[in-house]
Coordinates of C-alpha atoms and ligand atoms in Angstrom, one line a residue:
X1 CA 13.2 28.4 -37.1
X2 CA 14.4 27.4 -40.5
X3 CA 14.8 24.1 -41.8
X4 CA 17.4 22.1 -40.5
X5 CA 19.7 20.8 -42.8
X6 CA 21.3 16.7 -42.0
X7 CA 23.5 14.7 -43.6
X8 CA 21.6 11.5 -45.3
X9 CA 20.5 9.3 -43.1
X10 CA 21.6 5.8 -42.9
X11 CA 19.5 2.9 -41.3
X12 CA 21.7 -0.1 -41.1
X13 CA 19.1 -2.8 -40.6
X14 CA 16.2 -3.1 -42.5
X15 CA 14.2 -5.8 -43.8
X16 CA 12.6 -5.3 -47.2
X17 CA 11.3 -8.6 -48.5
X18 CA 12.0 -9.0 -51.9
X19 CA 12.4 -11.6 -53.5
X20 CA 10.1 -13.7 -52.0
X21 CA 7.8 -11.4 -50.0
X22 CA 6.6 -8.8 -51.9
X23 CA 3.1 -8.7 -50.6
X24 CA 4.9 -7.2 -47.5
X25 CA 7.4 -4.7 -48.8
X26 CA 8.7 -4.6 -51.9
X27 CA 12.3 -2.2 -52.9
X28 CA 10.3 1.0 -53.9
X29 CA 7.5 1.2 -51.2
X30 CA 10.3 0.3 -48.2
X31 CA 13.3 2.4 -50.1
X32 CA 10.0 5.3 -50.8
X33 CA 9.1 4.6 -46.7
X34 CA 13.2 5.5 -45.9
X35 CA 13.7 8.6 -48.1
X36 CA 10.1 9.8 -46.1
X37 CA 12.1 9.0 -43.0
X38 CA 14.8 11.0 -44.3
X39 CA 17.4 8.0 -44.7
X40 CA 19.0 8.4 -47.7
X41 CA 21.2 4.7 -47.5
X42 CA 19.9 1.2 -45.7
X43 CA 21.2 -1.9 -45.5
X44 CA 19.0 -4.7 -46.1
X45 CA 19.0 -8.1 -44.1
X46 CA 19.3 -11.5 -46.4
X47 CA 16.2 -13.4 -44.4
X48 CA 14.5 -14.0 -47.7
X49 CA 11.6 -16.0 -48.0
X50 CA 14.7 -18.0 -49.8
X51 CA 17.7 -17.4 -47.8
X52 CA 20.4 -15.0 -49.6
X53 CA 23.4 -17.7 -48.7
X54 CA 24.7 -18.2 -52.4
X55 CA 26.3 -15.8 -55.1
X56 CA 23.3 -16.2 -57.7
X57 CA 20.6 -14.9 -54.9
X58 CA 22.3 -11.8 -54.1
X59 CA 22.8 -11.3 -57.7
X60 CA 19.4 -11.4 -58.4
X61 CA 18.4 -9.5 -55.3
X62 CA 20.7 -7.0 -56.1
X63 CA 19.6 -6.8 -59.7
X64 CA 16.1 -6.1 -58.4
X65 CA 16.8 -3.3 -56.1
X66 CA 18.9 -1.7 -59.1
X67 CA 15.8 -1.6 -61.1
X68 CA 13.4 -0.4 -58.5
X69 CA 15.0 1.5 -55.1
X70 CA 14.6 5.2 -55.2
X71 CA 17.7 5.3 -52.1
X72 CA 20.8 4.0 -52.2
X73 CA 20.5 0.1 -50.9
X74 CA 23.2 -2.0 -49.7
X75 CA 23.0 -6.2 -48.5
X76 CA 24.2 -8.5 -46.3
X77 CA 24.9 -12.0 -46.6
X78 CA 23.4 -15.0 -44.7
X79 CA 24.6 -18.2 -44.0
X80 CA 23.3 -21.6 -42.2
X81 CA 27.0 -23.0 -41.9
X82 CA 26.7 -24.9 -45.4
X83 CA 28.4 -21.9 -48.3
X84 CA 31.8 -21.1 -47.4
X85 CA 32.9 -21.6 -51.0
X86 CA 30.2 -18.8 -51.5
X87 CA 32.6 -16.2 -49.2
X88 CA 35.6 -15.5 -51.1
X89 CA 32.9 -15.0 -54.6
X90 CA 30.8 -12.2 -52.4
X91 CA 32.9 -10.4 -49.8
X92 CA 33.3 -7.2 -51.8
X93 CA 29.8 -7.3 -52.8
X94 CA 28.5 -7.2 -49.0
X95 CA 28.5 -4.9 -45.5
X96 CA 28.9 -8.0 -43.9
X97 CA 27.3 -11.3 -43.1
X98 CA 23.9 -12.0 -40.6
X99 CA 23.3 -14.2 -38.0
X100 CA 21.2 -15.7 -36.1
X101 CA 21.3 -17.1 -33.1
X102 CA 17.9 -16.9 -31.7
X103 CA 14.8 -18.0 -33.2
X104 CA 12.9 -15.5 -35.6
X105 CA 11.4 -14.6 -38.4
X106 CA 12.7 -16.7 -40.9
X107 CA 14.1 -20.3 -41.0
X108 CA 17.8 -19.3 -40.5
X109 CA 18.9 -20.3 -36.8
X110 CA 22.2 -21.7 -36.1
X111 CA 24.1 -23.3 -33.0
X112 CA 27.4 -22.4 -31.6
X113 CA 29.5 -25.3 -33.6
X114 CA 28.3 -23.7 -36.8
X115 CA 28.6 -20.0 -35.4
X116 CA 32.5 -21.3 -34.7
X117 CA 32.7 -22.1 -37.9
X118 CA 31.7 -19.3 -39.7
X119 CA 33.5 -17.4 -38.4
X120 CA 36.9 -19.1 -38.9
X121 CA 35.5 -19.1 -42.8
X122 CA 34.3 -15.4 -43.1
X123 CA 37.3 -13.6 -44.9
X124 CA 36.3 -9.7 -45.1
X125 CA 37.4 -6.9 -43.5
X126 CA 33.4 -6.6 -43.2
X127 CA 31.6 -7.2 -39.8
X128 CA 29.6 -10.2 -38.9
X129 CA 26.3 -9.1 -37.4
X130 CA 24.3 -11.3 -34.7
X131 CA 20.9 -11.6 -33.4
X132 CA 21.8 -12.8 -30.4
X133 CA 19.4 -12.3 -27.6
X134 CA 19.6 -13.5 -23.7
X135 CA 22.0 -17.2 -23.0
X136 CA 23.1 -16.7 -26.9
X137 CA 25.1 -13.5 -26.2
X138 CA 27.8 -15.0 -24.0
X139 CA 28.2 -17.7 -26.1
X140 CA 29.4 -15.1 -29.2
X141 CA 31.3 -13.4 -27.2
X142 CA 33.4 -16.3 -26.0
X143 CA 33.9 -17.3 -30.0
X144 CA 34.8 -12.9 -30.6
X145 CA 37.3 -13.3 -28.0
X146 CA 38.6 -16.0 -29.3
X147 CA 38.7 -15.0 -33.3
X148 CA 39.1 -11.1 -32.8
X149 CA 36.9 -10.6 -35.6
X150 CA 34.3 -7.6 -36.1
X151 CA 31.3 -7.8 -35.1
X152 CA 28.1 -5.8 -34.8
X153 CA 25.5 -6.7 -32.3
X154 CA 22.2 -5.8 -33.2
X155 CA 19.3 -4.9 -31.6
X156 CA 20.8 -4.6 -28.0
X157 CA 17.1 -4.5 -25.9
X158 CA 17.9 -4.6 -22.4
X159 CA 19.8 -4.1 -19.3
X160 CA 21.7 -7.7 -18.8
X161 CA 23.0 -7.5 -22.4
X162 CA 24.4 -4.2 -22.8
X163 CA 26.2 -4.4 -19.4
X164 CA 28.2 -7.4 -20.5
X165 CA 28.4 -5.3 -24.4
X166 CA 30.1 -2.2 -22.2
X167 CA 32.4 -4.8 -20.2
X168 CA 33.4 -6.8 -23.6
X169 CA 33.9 -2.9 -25.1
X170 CA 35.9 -2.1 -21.8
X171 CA 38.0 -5.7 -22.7
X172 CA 38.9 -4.2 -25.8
X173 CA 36.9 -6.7 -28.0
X174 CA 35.9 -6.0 -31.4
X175 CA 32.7 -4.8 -31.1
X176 CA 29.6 -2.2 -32.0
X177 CA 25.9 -2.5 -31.0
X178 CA 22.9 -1.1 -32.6
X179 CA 19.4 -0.2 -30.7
X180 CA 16.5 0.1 -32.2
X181 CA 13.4 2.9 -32.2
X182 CA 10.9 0.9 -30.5
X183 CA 13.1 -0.6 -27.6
X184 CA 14.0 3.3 -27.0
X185 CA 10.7 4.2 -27.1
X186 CA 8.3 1.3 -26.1
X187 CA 7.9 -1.0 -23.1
X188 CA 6.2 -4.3 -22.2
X189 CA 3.8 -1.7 -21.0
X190 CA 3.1 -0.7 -25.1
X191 CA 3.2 -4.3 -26.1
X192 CA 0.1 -5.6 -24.0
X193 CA -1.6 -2.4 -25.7
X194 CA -0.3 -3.2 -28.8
X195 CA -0.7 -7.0 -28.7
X196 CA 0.4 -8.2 -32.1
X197 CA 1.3 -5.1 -33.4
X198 CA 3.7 -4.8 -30.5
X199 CA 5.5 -8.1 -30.9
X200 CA 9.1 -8.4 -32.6
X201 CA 12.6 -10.0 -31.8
X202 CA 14.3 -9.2 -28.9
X203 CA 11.0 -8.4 -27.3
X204 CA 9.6 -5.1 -26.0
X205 CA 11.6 -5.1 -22.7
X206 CA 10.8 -3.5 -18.9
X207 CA 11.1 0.4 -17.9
X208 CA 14.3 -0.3 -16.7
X209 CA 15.8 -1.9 -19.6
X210 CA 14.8 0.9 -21.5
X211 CA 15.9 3.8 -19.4
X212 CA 19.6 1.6 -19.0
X213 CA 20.1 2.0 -22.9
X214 CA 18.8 5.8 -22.4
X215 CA 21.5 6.3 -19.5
X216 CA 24.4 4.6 -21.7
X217 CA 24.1 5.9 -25.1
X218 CA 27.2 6.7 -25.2
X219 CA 28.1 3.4 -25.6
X220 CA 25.6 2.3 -28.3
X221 CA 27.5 2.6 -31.7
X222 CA 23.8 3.3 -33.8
X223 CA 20.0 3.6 -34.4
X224 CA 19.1 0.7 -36.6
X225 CA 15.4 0.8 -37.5
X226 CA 15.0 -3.3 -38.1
X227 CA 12.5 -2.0 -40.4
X228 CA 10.5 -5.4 -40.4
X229 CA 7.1 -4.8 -42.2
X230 CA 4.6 -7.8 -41.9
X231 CA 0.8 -7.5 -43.4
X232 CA -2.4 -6.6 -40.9
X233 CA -3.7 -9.3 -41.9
X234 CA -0.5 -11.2 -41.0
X235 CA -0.3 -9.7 -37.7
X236 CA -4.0 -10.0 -36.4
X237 CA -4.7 -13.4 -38.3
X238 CA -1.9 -15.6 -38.2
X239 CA -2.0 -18.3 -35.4
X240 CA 1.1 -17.0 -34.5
X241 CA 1.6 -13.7 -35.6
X242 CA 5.2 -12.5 -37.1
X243 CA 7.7 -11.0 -35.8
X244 CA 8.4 -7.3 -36.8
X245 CA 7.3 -4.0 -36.6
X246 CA 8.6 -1.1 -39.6
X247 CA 10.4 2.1 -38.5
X248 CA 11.2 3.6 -41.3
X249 CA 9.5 6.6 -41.7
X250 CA 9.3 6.9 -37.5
X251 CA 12.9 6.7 -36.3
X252 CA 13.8 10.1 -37.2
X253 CA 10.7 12.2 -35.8
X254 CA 11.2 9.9 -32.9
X255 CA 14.8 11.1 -32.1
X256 CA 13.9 14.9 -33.2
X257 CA 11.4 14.8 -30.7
X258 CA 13.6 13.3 -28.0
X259 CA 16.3 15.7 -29.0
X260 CA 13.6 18.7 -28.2
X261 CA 13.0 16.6 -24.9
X262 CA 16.3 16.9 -23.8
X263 CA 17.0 13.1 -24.3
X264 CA 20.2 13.2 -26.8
X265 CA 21.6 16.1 -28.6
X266 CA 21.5 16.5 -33.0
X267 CA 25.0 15.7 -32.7
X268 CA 24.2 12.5 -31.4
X269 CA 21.8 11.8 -33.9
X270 CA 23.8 12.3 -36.5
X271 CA 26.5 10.3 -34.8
X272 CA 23.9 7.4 -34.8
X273 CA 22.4 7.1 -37.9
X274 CA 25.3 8.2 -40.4
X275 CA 28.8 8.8 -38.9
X276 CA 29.1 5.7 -37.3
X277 CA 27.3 4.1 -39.7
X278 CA 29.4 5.1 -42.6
X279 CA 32.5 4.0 -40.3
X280 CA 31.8 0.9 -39.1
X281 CA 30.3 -0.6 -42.2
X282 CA 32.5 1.1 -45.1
X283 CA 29.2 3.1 -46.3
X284 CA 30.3 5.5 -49.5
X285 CA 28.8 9.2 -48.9
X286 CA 28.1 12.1 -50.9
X287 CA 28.1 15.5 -49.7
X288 CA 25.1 16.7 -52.0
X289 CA 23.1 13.5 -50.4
X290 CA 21.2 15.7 -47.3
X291 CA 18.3 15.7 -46.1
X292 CA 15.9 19.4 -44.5
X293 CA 14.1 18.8 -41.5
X294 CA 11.4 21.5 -40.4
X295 CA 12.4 21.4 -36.4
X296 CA 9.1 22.8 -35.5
X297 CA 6.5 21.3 -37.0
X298 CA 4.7 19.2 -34.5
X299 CA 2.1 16.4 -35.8
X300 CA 0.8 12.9 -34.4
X301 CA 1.6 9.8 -36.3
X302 CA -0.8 7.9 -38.1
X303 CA -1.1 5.0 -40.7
X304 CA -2.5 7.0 -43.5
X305 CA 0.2 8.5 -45.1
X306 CA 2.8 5.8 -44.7
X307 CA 5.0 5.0 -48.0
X308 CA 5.8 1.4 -46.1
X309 CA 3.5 -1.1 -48.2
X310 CA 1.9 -2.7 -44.8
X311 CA 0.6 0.8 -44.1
X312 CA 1.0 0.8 -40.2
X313 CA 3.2 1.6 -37.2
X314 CA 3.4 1.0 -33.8
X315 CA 4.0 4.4 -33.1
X316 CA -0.1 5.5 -34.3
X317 CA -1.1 8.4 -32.4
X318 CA 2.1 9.6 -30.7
X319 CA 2.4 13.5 -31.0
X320 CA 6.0 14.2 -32.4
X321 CA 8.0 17.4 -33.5
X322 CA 10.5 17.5 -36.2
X323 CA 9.3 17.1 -39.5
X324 CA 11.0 15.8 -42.5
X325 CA 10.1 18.4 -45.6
X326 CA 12.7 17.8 -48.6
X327 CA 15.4 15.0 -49.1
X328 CA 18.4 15.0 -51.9
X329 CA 20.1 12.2 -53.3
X330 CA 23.7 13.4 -54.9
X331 CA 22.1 16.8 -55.2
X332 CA 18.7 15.8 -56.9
X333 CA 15.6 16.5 -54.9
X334 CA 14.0 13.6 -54.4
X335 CA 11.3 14.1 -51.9
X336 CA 9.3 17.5 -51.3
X337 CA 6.7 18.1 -48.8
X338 CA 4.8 14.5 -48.5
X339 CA 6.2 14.0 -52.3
X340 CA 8.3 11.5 -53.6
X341 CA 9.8 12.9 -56.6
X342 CA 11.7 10.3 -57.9
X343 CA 11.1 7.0 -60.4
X344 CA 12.0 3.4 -59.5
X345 CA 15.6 2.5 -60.5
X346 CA 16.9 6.6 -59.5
X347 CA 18.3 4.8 -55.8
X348 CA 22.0 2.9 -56.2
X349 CA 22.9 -0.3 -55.0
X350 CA 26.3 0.4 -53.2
X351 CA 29.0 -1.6 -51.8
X352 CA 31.9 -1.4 -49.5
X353 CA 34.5 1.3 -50.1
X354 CA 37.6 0.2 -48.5
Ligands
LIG401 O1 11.1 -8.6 -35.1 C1 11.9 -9.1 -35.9 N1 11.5 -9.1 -37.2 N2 13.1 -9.4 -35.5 C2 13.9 -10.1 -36.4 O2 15.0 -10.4 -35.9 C3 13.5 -10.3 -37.8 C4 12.5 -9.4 -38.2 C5 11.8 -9.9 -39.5 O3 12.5 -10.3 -40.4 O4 10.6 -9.8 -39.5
LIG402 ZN1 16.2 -7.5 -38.2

C-alpha cells in the first residue's frame, strides 16, 4: 500500500524537563523524539525541577523552547495554591493549568482546600488538568460540580475511575479524559517484568482495567503520551526509582498496530491525538503540518534508534506495524526516513487561539 498520509499529530501531555532537568530530556532530543513519533504539536507539563507557578519561569521556559524545539510546543501552568496574582498575567500565554492531587514526580501536591481555591481563582476559558488518581477523583469532581469549570482528567488507568468519568460525562459535567499508551497496552503483568522500567503514576493497572478503557473508548476524549523520560541510571539506581516512562516515539506505532488488529479504527486515531486535541485545548493547525506513515512496514521496537535523550522504552521488543517515514511542519519536510531534517529553533512555541 502507499503511504498513508495524517494530519500532525498532537500529544497533549508530555514532560520535557527543561529548565532544570536537562540530563533527562532536553527541548530538541524530546521535540526530535515527537516529530519521530509523528506528532507534530505537544504540550508540555510545568513540573520543573523549579515549579513553572510564576510569569518569569514560563518566560524563560518558553524562551528556551523557542530557541531549541524542532515541533511546535505549547505549556501549561502550575500552581501550589500561593500565585493567583500570576493568573490574570499568563492566561493567554497557556493550554491551561496542572494539578496534582496525588503524589508524584515532583514536589507539587495539593489538598482539596487549595484545589477549591484554585479554581475559584483560575480565570481562562482554558481547562484545568488533574492528576487525580483513586479517593482524589471524587473529591474533584464534587469541586467541578460545584464551579462548572473545564477540566481535563488525565491519565484515566482503570475501571473504578472511568466509570464514575462516563457517569460525571452522562451528568453533563464539564469534562474530558485522556489515557495513556502504556495503560492501553501494559498490565501489572508487564510491570513485574519491567520492574523499574515499568513503574509510573497512576500505576500499570489489572487486565480488566485495561480491557474497560478498550471497551469504552468512545468515551475517552484523547491519547496523551505523558512522555515522562527519567535516566537508566535513575531508574535501576535510585533508592526509589522515578516515576515515568517516555512514549513518544511509541504511541503512534502502537495505535497503527492496534488499528491493523481490529482494536480502533484510523478515524479514531486521528480523533484522539489531533481533533480533539485541537478542540478541547484551543491548539492552532496548519493544513501543510502532516505527517506519511508507511502502513506496512512491520518492525520490533528497540532502544537504539530512539531520539528521546534517556534512550529507552518500555515497549523494547514488541513487533509493531505502521511505520512513520516523512513528517512536515507548515509544509517543510522535516523528518525523512529515520532523519531529522530540521535545526534547533525551526519548532514554534504556540498558544491558545480563541
Ligand atoms: O509517571 C509519571 N511521571 N507520572 C506523573 O504524573 C509525572 C511523570 C513525571 O513527571 O515523571
Ligand atoms: Zn504527566
Amino acid at each position: 500500500m502507499s503511504n498513508l498520509k495524517l494530519p500532525g499529530l498532537i500529544d497533549i501531555h508530555v514532560h520535557l524537563r527543561t529548565p532544570g532537568q536537562e540530563h533527562k530530556e532536553d527541548f530538541t532530543t524530546g521535540t526530535s523524539a515527537a516529530i519521530a513519533g509523528g506528532f507534530t504539536t505537544v504540550l508540555d507539563m510545568p513540573n520543573n525541577e523549579v515549579p513553572i507557578t510564576t510569569l518569569g519561569k514560563l518566560r524563560a521556559k518558553i524562551e528556551l523552547a523557542r530557541q531549541n524545539a524542532v515541533c511546535d510546543v505549547g505549556f501549561y501552568f502550575g500552581s501550589l495554591g500561593d500565585n493567583f496574582q500570576e493568573f490574570d498575567k499568563i492566561k493567554q500565554l497557556v493550554f491551561g493549568i496542572k494539578l496534582y492531587l496525588n503524589v508524584t514526580t515532583g514536589n507539587f501536591l495539593i489538598d482539596e482546600v487549595k484545589l477549591a481555591a484554585i479554581y475559584s481563582a483560575w480565570p481562562g476559558h482554558q481547562p484545568i488538568l488533574l492528576h487525580c488518581e483513586g479517593e482524589t477523583l471524587p473529591m474533584a469532581l464534587k469541586i467541578i460540580r460545584q464551579t462548572n469549570k473545564k477540566t481535563h482528567i488525565c491519565h484515566v488507568s482503570g475501571k473504578d475511575e472511568l466509570s464514575q468519568i462516563i457517569r460525571a460525562k452522562q451528568a453533563g459535567l464539564p469534562i474530558t479524559c485522556g489515557v495513556t499508551p502504556h495503560h492501553l497496552f501494559l498490565t501489572e503483568e508487564d510491570a513485574k517484568k519491567l520492574g523499574p522500567y515499568g513503574r509510573m503514576k497512576p500505576f500499570l493497572k489489572t487486565k480488566t482495567d485495561q480491557n474497560f478503557l478498550w471497551e469504552n473508548l468512545k468515551w475517552i476524549d484523547a491519547v496523551e503520551s505523558d512522555h515522562a523520560p527519567h535516566t537508566t541510571v535513575e531508574k535501576e539506581f535510585a533508592k526509589n526509582p522515578p516515576f515515568g516512562v517516555p512514549g513518544l516515539e511509541t504511541t503512534l506505532p502502537l495505535l497503527l498496530t492496534a488499528v491493523f488488529e481490529g482494536k480502533l479504527t484510523l478515524d479514531d486515531v486521528i480523533r484522539l491525538c489531533h481533533t480533539n486535541p485541537t478542540k478541547i485545548f484551543n491548539i492552532p493547525t496548519d493544513e501543510q503540518t502532516y505527517v506519511e506513515i508507511d502502513p506496512d512496514e512491520q518492525y520490533t521496537i528497540n532502544n537504539k534508534h530512539l531520539f528521546t535523550k534517556c534512550g529507552w522504552s518500555p515497549f523494547k521488543g514488541k513487533s509493531v506495524k505502521g511505520k512513520v517515514k516523512k513528517v512536515f511542519l507548515r509544509g517543510e519536510k522535516v523528518f525523512d526516513n529515520g532523519q531529522i531534517l530540521t535545526q534547533p529553533g525551526s519548532g514554534k512555541v504556540i498558544y491558545p487561539s480563541f
